[in-house]
Amino acid sequence: MKTIALFGGTFDPIHQGHVQSAIELKQQLSLDELRLVPCHLPPHRVTPGCTSQQRLAMVKLAIANTGLMVDDCELRRNQLSYSIDTLASLRSQLGQQVSLSWVMGTDAFAGFDRWHRWQDFLALGHLVVIKRPGEKLPEAGAVAELIMQYQADRADVLHQQAAGSIVFVSLTPYPVSATDIRATLSGQQNSAKLKDSMATAVLDYIQTHRLYGYQA
Ligand code: ATP
């Protein structure tokens, strides 16, 4: 069965934590496609630090020659970006014979029961959760119950079924966050660390467009 995974995020800006995790995930799970899906109008957080088109441009620069793909479908729908709408629209485009997965980190998954129509996700796709050291999964509540009911024993399920399971994966940790990067960019400090945290082409783009108050 063809396997496609969607890694959604604000990518404000995209960093090596996103890119390296996506590359490793694609390889570890032998996925046919891994698509980064930049969010246009995030319902659950403050307005991003730059425009959707700029965040999309940075995603394109960051994934050049990586084998990853970008899907700009949320930018083309000019409304609040609910992941469930993206998943539903891809499912209707691709039919029932393709395995679709929605990828997220444990931090995002811990609040999954606050996502719009979260109960509809597993009918349309799998959930792939990237485990990061130090982050605990909920032990009680709706997300804990979801794990108990739908956690797969083996990641192979992604190749055998189109939807319906939760798969946890452990990847090499990249302890970097867009919040820290924005703080570093605006504070003009520790720019050596920035070079390790993001693709050179992305940092150049940020500098050229004077995003996040950064001037090298
Ligand atoms: P912010 O700090 O602004 O919240 P972020 O760095 O967490 O941003 P997002 O765009 O919000 O980035 O994250 C998109 C997805 O990437 C989420 O599912 C998140 O869990 C995951 N993610 C974020 N940082 C990392 C990282 N360092 N390694 C692996 N996954 C990550």
Short mmCIF file of C-alpha atoms and ligand atoms in Angstrom, two decimals:
data_model
loop_
_atom_site.label_atom_id
_atom_site.label_comp_id
_atom_site.label_asym_id
_atom_site.label_seq_id
_atom_site.Cartn_x
_atom_site.Cartn_y
_atom_site.Cartn_z
CA MET A 1 0.00 0.00 0.00
CA LYS A 2 1.32 3.49 -0.84
CA THR A 3 2.26 5.36 2.35
CA ILE A 4 2.01 9.12 2.67
CA ALA A 5 2.67 11.02 5.89
CA LEU A 6 1.74 14.64 6.52
CA PHE A 7 3.87 16.61 8.96
CA GLY A 8 1.94 19.75 9.82
CA GLY A 9 3.36 22.77 11.59
CA THR A 10 3.58 26.52 11.71
CA PHE A 11 7.27 26.28 10.72
CA ASP A 12 7.84 29.81 12.04
CA PRO A 13 10.62 29.26 11.01
CA ILE A 14 11.39 25.71 9.90
CA HIS A 15 14.46 24.30 11.69
CA GLN A 16 16.66 21.22 11.73
CA GLY A 17 14.47 19.57 14.38
CA HIS A 18 11.68 19.49 11.80
CA VAL A 19 13.81 18.59 8.77
CA GLN A 20 16.10 15.97 10.31
CA SER A 21 13.19 14.32 12.14
CA ALA A 22 11.17 14.21 8.91
CA ILE A 23 14.08 12.65 6.97
CA GLU A 24 14.71 10.04 9.67
CA LEU A 25 11.01 9.29 10.00
CA LYS A 26 10.59 8.76 6.26
CA GLN A 27 13.52 6.37 6.27
CA GLN A 28 12.67 4.52 9.48
CA LEU A 29 9.06 3.91 8.43
CA SER A 30 9.93 3.34 4.72
CA LEU A 31 7.37 5.93 3.71
CA ASP A 32 6.77 6.66 0.04
CA GLU A 33 6.17 10.34 0.70
CA LEU A 34 6.63 12.67 3.61
CA ARG A 35 4.94 16.02 3.04
CA LEU A 36 5.51 19.04 5.24
CA VAL A 37 2.24 20.95 5.52
CA PRO A 38 2.67 24.58 6.58
CA CYS A 39 -0.29 25.90 8.45
CA HIS A 40 -1.85 29.07 6.98
CA LEU A 41 -4.01 30.47 9.79
CA PRO A 42 -3.28 28.50 12.96
CA PRO A 43 -6.40 28.25 15.12
CA HIS A 44 -4.60 27.50 18.40
CA ARG A 45 -1.77 29.98 18.58
CA VAL A 46 -0.78 33.58 18.06
CA THR A 47 -0.28 34.87 14.54
CA PRO A 48 3.10 33.72 13.19
CA GLY A 49 6.06 36.08 13.01
CA CYS A 50 6.00 36.28 9.21
CA THR A 51 3.57 35.63 6.36
CA SER A 52 2.40 32.21 5.25
CA GLN A 53 4.14 32.70 1.90
CA GLN A 54 7.42 33.45 3.66
CA ARG A 55 7.08 30.37 5.90
CA LEU A 56 6.29 28.29 2.80
CA ALA A 57 9.32 29.71 0.98
CA MET A 58 11.55 28.75 3.94
CA VAL A 59 10.14 25.22 4.00
CA LYS A 60 10.95 24.87 0.29
CA LEU A 61 14.52 26.06 0.88
CA ALA A 62 15.00 23.78 3.89
CA ILE A 63 13.90 20.60 2.11
CA ALA A 64 15.80 21.11 -1.16
CA ASN A 65 17.55 17.82 -2.06
CA THR A 66 16.23 15.96 0.98
CA GLY A 67 13.60 13.78 -0.70
CA LEU A 68 10.93 15.48 1.43
CA MET A 69 7.95 17.25 -0.11
CA VAL A 70 5.88 20.28 0.78
CA ASP A 71 2.10 20.50 0.45
CA ASP A 72 0.73 24.05 0.38
CA CYS A 73 -2.94 22.99 0.49
CA GLU A 74 -3.63 24.93 3.70
CA LEU A 75 -2.40 28.14 2.09
CA ARG A 76 -4.69 27.57 -0.85
CA ARG A 77 -7.72 27.26 1.48
CA ASN A 78 -8.11 30.78 2.75
CA GLN A 79 -9.62 29.87 6.10
CA LEU A 80 -8.54 28.63 9.53
CA SER A 81 -6.18 25.68 9.00
CA TYR A 82 -7.74 22.70 10.66
CA SER A 83 -5.63 19.56 10.18
CA ILE A 84 -8.76 17.44 9.94
CA ASP A 85 -9.87 19.39 6.84
CA THR A 86 -6.47 18.76 5.23
CA LEU A 87 -6.61 15.06 6.02
CA ALA A 88 -10.22 14.76 4.81
CA SER A 89 -9.49 16.56 1.59
CA LEU A 90 -6.45 14.36 0.83
CA ARG A 91 -8.39 11.25 1.68
CA SER A 92 -11.11 12.20 -0.78
CA GLN A 93 -8.51 12.99 -3.48
CA LEU A 94 -6.50 9.79 -2.98
CA GLY A 95 -9.24 7.27 -2.22
CA GLN A 96 -9.25 4.46 0.34
CA GLN A 97 -6.24 2.45 -0.93
CA VAL A 98 -3.53 4.80 0.30
CA SER A 99 -2.15 4.83 3.84
CA LEU A 100 -2.29 8.38 5.20
CA SER A 101 -0.65 9.46 8.46
CA TRP A 102 -0.68 12.70 10.40
CA VAL A 103 2.67 13.25 12.13
CA MET A 104 3.24 15.28 15.28
CA GLY A 105 5.55 15.56 18.26
CA THR A 106 4.54 14.36 21.73
CA ASP A 107 4.06 18.00 22.81
CA ALA A 108 1.40 18.51 20.16
CA PHE A 109 -0.12 15.07 20.79
CA ALA A 110 -0.56 15.77 24.54
CA GLY A 111 -3.16 18.40 23.62
CA PHE A 112 -4.66 16.44 20.75
CA ASP A 113 -8.10 16.23 22.39
CA ARG A 114 -8.41 19.99 21.98
CA TRP A 115 -7.99 19.78 18.20
CA HIS A 116 -11.00 20.46 16.01
CA ARG A 117 -12.89 17.19 15.33
CA TRP A 118 -10.07 15.14 16.87
CA GLN A 119 -12.35 12.13 17.16
CA ASP A 120 -12.60 11.95 13.35
CA PHE A 121 -8.85 11.63 12.70
CA LEU A 122 -8.39 7.89 12.98
CA ALA A 123 -11.18 7.15 10.52
CA LEU A 124 -9.25 9.12 7.92
CA GLY A 125 -5.63 8.31 8.74
CA HIS A 126 -3.08 7.06 11.24
CA LEU A 127 -1.37 9.20 13.84
CA VAL A 128 2.41 9.01 14.00
CA VAL A 129 3.83 10.54 17.17
CA ILE A 130 7.51 11.48 17.46
CA LYS A 131 8.71 10.74 20.98
CA ARG A 132 11.17 13.23 22.38
CA PRO A 133 13.25 12.67 25.49
CA GLY A 134 11.84 14.24 28.62
CA GLU A 135 8.35 14.59 27.23
CA LYS A 136 5.77 12.44 28.92
CA LEU A 137 2.61 11.14 27.36
CA PRO A 138 -0.62 11.75 29.27
CA GLU A 139 -1.41 8.94 31.70
CA ALA A 140 -5.07 9.85 32.17
CA GLY A 141 -7.77 11.57 30.14
CA ALA A 142 -8.96 11.38 26.56
CA VAL A 143 -5.51 11.16 24.91
CA ALA A 144 -4.43 8.36 27.29
CA GLU A 145 -7.61 6.45 26.43
CA LEU A 146 -7.02 6.97 22.73
CA ILE A 147 -3.51 5.52 23.12
CA MET A 148 -4.84 2.48 24.99
CA GLN A 149 -7.40 1.81 22.31
CA TYR A 150 -5.47 2.50 19.12
CA GLN A 151 -1.72 2.13 19.74
CA ALA A 152 -0.26 -0.30 17.20
CA ASP A 153 2.26 -2.96 18.26
CA ARG A 154 4.17 -2.59 15.03
CA ALA A 155 4.82 0.26 12.63
CA ASP A 156 4.10 -2.17 9.75
CA VAL A 157 0.44 -1.32 10.15
CA LEU A 158 1.19 1.85 8.17
CA HIS A 159 1.89 -0.35 5.14
CA GLN A 160 -1.04 -2.66 5.66
CA GLN A 161 -3.95 -0.42 6.57
CA ALA A 162 -5.07 2.96 5.25
CA ALA A 163 -5.98 4.44 8.63
CA GLY A 164 -6.88 3.76 12.24
CA SER A 165 -3.71 3.30 14.36
CA ILE A 166 -1.39 5.33 16.53
CA VAL A 167 2.31 4.64 15.98
CA PHE A 168 5.04 6.01 18.24
CA VAL A 169 8.54 6.48 16.89
CA SER A 170 11.76 7.36 18.66
CA LEU A 171 14.10 9.50 16.61
CA THR A 172 17.44 11.14 17.17
CA PRO A 173 16.60 14.18 19.31
CA TYR A 174 17.19 17.67 17.94
CA PRO A 175 16.58 19.88 20.97
CA VAL A 176 15.65 23.03 19.07
CA SER A 177 12.40 24.97 18.90
CA ALA A 178 11.13 27.78 16.70
CA THR A 179 10.38 29.80 19.85
CA ASP A 180 14.07 29.70 20.88
CA ILE A 181 15.18 30.47 17.34
CA ARG A 182 12.90 33.54 17.14
CA ALA A 183 14.25 34.75 20.49
CA THR A 184 17.83 34.30 19.30
CA LEU A 185 17.12 36.03 15.99
CA SER A 186 15.50 39.05 17.59
CA GLY A 187 18.08 39.24 20.38
CA GLN A 188 21.03 39.20 17.97
CA GLN A 189 22.81 36.70 20.18
CA ASN A 190 24.51 33.38 19.80
CA SER A 191 24.27 33.33 16.01
CA ALA A 192 26.79 30.45 15.84
CA LYS A 193 24.09 28.26 17.37
CA LEU A 194 21.65 29.45 14.68
CA LYS A 195 23.85 27.94 11.97
CA ASP A 196 23.52 24.52 13.61
CA SER A 197 19.78 24.89 14.12
CA MET A 198 18.69 25.73 10.62
CA ALA A 199 19.60 25.34 6.96
CA THR A 200 21.97 28.02 5.65
CA ALA A 201 19.51 28.89 2.87
CA VAL A 202 16.78 29.52 5.47
CA LEU A 203 19.03 31.73 7.57
CA ASP A 204 20.02 33.66 4.42
CA TYR A 205 16.33 34.10 3.54
CA ILE A 206 15.59 35.41 7.05
CA GLN A 207 18.47 37.85 6.74
CA THR A 208 17.52 39.04 3.24
CA HIS A 209 13.89 39.61 4.20
CA ARG A 210 14.75 40.97 7.66
CA LEU A 211 12.41 38.54 9.38
CA TYR A 212 12.07 38.23 13.15
CA GLY A 213 14.11 41.40 13.62
CA TYR A 214 17.29 39.62 12.52
CA GLN A 215 20.25 41.48 11.11
CA ALA A 216 23.45 39.49 10.86
P1 ATP B 1 7.18 26.78 18.39
O1 ATP B 1 8.41 26.78 19.27
O2 ATP B 1 6.94 28.11 17.71
O3 ATP B 1 5.96 26.23 19.06
P2 ATP B 1 8.07 24.37 17.02
O4 ATP B 1 9.55 24.42 16.88
O5 ATP B 1 7.50 23.47 18.08
O6 ATP B 1 7.50 25.85 17.16
P3 ATP B 1 5.99 23.85 15.10
O7 ATP B 1 5.93 24.42 13.73
O8 ATP B 1 5.02 24.36 16.09
O9 ATP B 1 7.51 24.02 15.62
O10 ATP B 1 5.98 22.28 15.11
C1 ATP B 1 5.48 21.48 14.08
C2 ATP B 1 5.62 20.05 14.49
O11 ATP B 1 7.01 19.74 14.67
C3 ATP B 1 4.95 19.72 15.85
O12 ATP B 1 4.29 18.48 15.72
C4 ATP B 1 6.11 19.61 16.81
O13 ATP B 1 5.84 18.69 17.84
C5 ATP B 1 7.24 19.11 15.91
N1 ATP B 1 8.55 19.56 16.35
C6 ATP B 1 8.90 20.79 16.77
N2 ATP B 1 10.19 20.84 17.11
C7 ATP B 1 10.70 19.58 16.92
C8 ATP B 1 11.99 18.98 17.11
N3 ATP B 1 13.02 19.67 17.60
N4 ATP B 1 12.11 17.67 16.81
C9 ATP B 1 11.05 16.95 16.34
N5 ATP B 1 9.80 17.46 16.14
C10 ATP B 1 9.63 18.76 16.41
#
